[in-house]
Tab-separated table of C-alpha atoms in Angstrom:
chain	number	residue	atom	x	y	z
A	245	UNK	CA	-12.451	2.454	0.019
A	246	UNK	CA	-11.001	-0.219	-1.829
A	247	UNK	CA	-7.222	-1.032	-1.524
A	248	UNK	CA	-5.224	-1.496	-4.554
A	249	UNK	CA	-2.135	-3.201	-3.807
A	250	UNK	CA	0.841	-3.214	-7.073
A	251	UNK	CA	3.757	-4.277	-8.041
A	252	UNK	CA	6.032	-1.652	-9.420
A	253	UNK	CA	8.495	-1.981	-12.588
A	254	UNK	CA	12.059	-0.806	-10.798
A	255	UNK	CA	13.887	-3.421	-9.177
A	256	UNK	CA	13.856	-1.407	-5.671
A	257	UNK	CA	9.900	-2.475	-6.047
A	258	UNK	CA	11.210	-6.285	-5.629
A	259	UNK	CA	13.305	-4.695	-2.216
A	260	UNK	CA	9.987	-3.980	-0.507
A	261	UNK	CA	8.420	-6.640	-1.559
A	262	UNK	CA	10.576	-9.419	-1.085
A	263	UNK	CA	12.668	-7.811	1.721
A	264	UNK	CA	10.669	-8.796	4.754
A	265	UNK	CA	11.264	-12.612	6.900
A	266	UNK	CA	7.469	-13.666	4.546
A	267	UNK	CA	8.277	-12.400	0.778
A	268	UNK	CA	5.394	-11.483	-0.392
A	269	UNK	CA	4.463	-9.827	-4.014
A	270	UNK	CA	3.311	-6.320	-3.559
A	271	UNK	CA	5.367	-3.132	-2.903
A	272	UNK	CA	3.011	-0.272	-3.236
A	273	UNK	CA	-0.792	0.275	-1.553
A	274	UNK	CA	-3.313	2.975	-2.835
A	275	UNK	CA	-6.566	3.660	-1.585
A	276	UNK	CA	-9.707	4.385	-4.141
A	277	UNK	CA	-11.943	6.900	-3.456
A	278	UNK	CA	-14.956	7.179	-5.816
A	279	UNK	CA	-17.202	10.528	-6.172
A	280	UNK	CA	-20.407	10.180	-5.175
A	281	UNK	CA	-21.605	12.911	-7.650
A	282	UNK	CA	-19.659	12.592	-10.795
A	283	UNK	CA	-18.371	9.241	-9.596
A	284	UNK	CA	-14.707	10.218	-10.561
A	285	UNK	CA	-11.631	8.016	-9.351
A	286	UNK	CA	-9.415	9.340	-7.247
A	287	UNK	CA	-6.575	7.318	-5.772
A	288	UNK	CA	-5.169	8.081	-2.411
A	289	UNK	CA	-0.739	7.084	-2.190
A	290	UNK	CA	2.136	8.080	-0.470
A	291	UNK	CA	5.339	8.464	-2.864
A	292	UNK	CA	8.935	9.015	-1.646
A	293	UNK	CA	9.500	11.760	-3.799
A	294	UNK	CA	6.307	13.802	-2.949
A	295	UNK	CA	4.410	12.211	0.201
A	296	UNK	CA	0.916	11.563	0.355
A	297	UNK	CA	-0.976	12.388	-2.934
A	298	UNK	CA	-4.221	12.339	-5.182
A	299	UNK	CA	-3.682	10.444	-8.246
A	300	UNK	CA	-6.022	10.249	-10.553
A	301	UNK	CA	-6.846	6.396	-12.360
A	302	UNK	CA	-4.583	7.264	-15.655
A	303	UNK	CA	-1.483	9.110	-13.259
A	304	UNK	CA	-1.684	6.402	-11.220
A	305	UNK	CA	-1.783	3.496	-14.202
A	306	UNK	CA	1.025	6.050	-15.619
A	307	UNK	CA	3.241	5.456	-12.928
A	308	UNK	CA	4.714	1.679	-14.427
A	309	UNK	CA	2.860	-1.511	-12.530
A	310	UNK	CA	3.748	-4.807	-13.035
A	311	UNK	CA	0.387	-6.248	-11.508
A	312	UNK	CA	-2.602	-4.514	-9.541
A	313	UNK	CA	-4.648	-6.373	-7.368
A	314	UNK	CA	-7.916	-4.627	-5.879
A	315	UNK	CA	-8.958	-5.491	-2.243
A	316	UNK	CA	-12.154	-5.184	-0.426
A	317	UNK	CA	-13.273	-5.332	3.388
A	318	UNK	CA	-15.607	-8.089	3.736
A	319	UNK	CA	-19.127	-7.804	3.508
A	320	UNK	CA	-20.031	-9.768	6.465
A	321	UNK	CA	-17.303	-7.163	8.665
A	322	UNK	CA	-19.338	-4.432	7.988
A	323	UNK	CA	-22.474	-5.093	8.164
A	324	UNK	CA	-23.141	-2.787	10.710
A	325	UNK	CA	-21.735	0.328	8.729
A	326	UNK	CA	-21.970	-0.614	5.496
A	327	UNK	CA	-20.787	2.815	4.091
A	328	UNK	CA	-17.135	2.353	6.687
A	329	UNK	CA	-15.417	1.720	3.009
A	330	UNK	CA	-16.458	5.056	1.397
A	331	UNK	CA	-15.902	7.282	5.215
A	332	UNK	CA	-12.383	5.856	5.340
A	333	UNK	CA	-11.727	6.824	1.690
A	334	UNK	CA	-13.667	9.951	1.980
A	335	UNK	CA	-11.253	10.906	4.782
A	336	UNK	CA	-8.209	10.068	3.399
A	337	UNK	CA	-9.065	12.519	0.377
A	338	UNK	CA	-9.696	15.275	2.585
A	339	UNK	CA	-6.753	14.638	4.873
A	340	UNK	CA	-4.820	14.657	1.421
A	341	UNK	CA	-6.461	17.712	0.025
A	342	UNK	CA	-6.307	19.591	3.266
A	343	UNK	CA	-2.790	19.552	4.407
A	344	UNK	CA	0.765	17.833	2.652
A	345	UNK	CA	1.891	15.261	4.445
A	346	UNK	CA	5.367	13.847	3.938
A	347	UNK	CA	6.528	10.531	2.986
A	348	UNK	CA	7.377	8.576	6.537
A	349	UNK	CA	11.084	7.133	5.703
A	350	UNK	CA	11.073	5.981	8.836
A	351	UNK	CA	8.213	3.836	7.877
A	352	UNK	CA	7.031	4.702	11.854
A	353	UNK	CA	3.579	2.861	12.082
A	354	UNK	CA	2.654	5.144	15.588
A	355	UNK	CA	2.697	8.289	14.109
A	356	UNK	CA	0.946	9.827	11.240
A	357	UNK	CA	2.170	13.094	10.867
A	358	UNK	CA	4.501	11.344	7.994
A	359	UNK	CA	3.058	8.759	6.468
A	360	UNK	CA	4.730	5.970	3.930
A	361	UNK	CA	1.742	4.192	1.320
A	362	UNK	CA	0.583	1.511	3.744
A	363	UNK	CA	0.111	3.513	6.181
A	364	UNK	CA	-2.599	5.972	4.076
A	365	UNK	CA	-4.902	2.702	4.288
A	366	UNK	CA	-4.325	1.826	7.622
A	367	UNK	CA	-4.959	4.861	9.113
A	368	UNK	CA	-8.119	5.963	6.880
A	369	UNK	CA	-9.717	2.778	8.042
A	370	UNK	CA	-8.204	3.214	11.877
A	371	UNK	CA	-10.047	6.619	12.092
A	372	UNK	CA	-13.917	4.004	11.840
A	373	UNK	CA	-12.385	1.431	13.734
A	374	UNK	CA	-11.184	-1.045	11.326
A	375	UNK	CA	-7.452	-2.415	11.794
A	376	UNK	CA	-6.016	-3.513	9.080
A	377	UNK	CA	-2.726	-5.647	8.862
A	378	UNK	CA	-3.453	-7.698	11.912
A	379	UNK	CA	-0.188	-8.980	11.756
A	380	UNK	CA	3.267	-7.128	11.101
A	381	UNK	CA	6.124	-8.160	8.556
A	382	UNK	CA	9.375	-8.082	10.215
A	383	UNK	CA	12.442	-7.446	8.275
A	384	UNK	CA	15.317	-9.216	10.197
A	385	UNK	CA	18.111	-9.865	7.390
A	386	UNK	CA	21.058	-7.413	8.337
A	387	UNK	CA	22.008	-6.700	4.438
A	388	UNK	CA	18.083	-5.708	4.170
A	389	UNK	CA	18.085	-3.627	7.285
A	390	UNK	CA	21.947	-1.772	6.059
A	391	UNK	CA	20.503	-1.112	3.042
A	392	UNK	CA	16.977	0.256	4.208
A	393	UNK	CA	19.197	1.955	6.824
A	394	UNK	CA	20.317	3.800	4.396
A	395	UNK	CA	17.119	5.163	3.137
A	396	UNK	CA	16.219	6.402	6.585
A	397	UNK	CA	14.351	3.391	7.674
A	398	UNK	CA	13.931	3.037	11.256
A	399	UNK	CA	11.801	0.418	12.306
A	400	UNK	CA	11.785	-3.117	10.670
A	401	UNK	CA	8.822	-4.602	12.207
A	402	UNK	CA	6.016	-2.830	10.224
A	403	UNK	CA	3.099	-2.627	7.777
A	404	UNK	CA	4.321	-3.952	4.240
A	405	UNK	CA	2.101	-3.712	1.310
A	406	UNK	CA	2.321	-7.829	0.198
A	407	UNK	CA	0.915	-8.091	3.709
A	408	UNK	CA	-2.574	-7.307	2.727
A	409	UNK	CA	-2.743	-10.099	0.433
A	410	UNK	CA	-3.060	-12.651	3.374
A	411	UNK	CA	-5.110	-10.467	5.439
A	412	UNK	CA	-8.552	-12.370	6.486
A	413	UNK	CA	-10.581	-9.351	6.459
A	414	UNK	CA	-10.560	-8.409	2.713
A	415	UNK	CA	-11.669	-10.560	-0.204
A	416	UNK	CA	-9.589	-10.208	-3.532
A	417	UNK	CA	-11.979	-8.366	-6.390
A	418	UNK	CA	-10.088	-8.193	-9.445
A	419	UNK	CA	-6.290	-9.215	-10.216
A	420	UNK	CA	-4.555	-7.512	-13.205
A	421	UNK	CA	-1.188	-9.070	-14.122
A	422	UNK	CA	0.803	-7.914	-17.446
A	423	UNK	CA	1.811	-10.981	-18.737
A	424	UNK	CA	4.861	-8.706	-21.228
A	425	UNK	CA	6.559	-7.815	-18.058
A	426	UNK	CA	5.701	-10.912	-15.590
A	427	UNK	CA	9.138	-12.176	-16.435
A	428	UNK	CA	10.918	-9.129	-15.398
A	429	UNK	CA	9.128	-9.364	-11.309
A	430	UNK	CA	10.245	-13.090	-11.344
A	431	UNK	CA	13.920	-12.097	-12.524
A	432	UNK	CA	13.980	-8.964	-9.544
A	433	UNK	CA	12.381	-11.520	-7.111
A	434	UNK	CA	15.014	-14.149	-7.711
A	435	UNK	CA	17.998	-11.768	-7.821
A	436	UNK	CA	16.483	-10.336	-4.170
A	437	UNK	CA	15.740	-13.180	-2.500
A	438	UNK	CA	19.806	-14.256	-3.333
C-alpha cells in the first residue's frame, strides 16, 4: 500500500511534472503491493504504452528513474483499519491481474474504466474510503494545455503525481535521489518551466 512517487529520465517526465500552475517534482506514481506469503514485491502502474500493469521491483527500477520517493498513509489516519494500506494494494493487484485496463489519456479523474498512474492509487485507496489528493493541480498555461492536447488530454484540472508530495495524509519513508543524473532533472526543469 505504499505509494512510490518518481521522477523519470526523458524530458517529457519534466512536462508532467513541471507542467501544472504548482511545479512540483514527480511525474510517475506506483503502488507497492507486498505478498503476504512469500512477501514478493509487486508494483502496481499505469504506462501509456500498455495501461495499467504489474511490475515487478527490478522492471520497475529497469524502467530509468531519476529519484523515487516512498509514501505512507499516516499511522494516526488509520488507526481504525490498520490493514486499509495492504486492502487497497491487495485490490489494485487483483483489479490488474483480473482484467487490462487502458491507459486514461484523457487523464479523466471520474471514471475508471481507463485509468492514467495516479489514478491506480487513488482509486485503490477510494474503494476503503481514503481520498487521496485532497487538492487538484490545475494546468492553465495554453502552450501546456496545446501540447497535452495533443496527447489526448482532456481535462486540466486533475490528479498529478508531484501532488502527493504535499499531501497531509502521508508521511515521506525513504527518498532515493541519483546524484549522476540530478543534473539532468534540474536542466529539463529549467528548460520547462521557460
Amino acid at each position: 500500500g505504499d505509494i512510490l512517487v518518481s521522477r523519470g529520465g526523458a524530458p517529457t517526465s519534466a512536462l508532467i511534472a513541471r507542467g501544472n500552475d504548482y511545479p512540483g517534482n514527480f511525474s510517475h506514481i506506483a503502488l507497492v503491493h507486498i505478498d503476504k506469503g512469500t512477501q514478493v514485491i509487486s508494483l502496481i502502474e499505469s504506462h501509456i504504452e500498455r495501461g495499467v500493469t504489474v511490475s515487478s521491483l527490478e522492471e520497475y527500477l529497469d524502467d530509468r528513474k531519476l529519484r523515487i520517493m516512498v509514501l505512507r498513509l499516516r499511522a494516526d489516519l488509520i488507526s481504525e483499519n490498520p490493514m486499509v494500506s495492504q486492502q487497497a494494494a491487495e485490490y489494485a493487484l487483483g483489479e490488474a491481474k483480473g482484467k487490462h485496463t487502458p491507459y486514461d489519456f484523457e487523464m479523466d479523474i471520474n471514471e475508471s474504466e481507463r485509468q492514467f498512474c495516479s489514478e491506480v492509487a487513488s482509486s485503490a485507496y477510494k474503494k476503503y474510503g481514503i481520498t487521496l489528493w485532497k487538492g487538484l493541480s490545475t494546468i492553465s498555461s495554453a502552450g501546456v494545455r496545446n501540447w497535452l492536447a495533443a496527447f489526448g488530454v482532456r481535462y486540466f484540472v486533475t490528479q498529478e503525481p508531484s501532488d502527493l508530495e504535499y499531501d497531509l495524509q502521508l508521511s515521506v519513508v525513504a527518498e532515493w535521489i541519483d546524484p549522476a543524473t540530478l543534473f539532468e532533472d534540474h536542466l529539463d526543469n529549467a528548460v520547462t518551466d521557460v
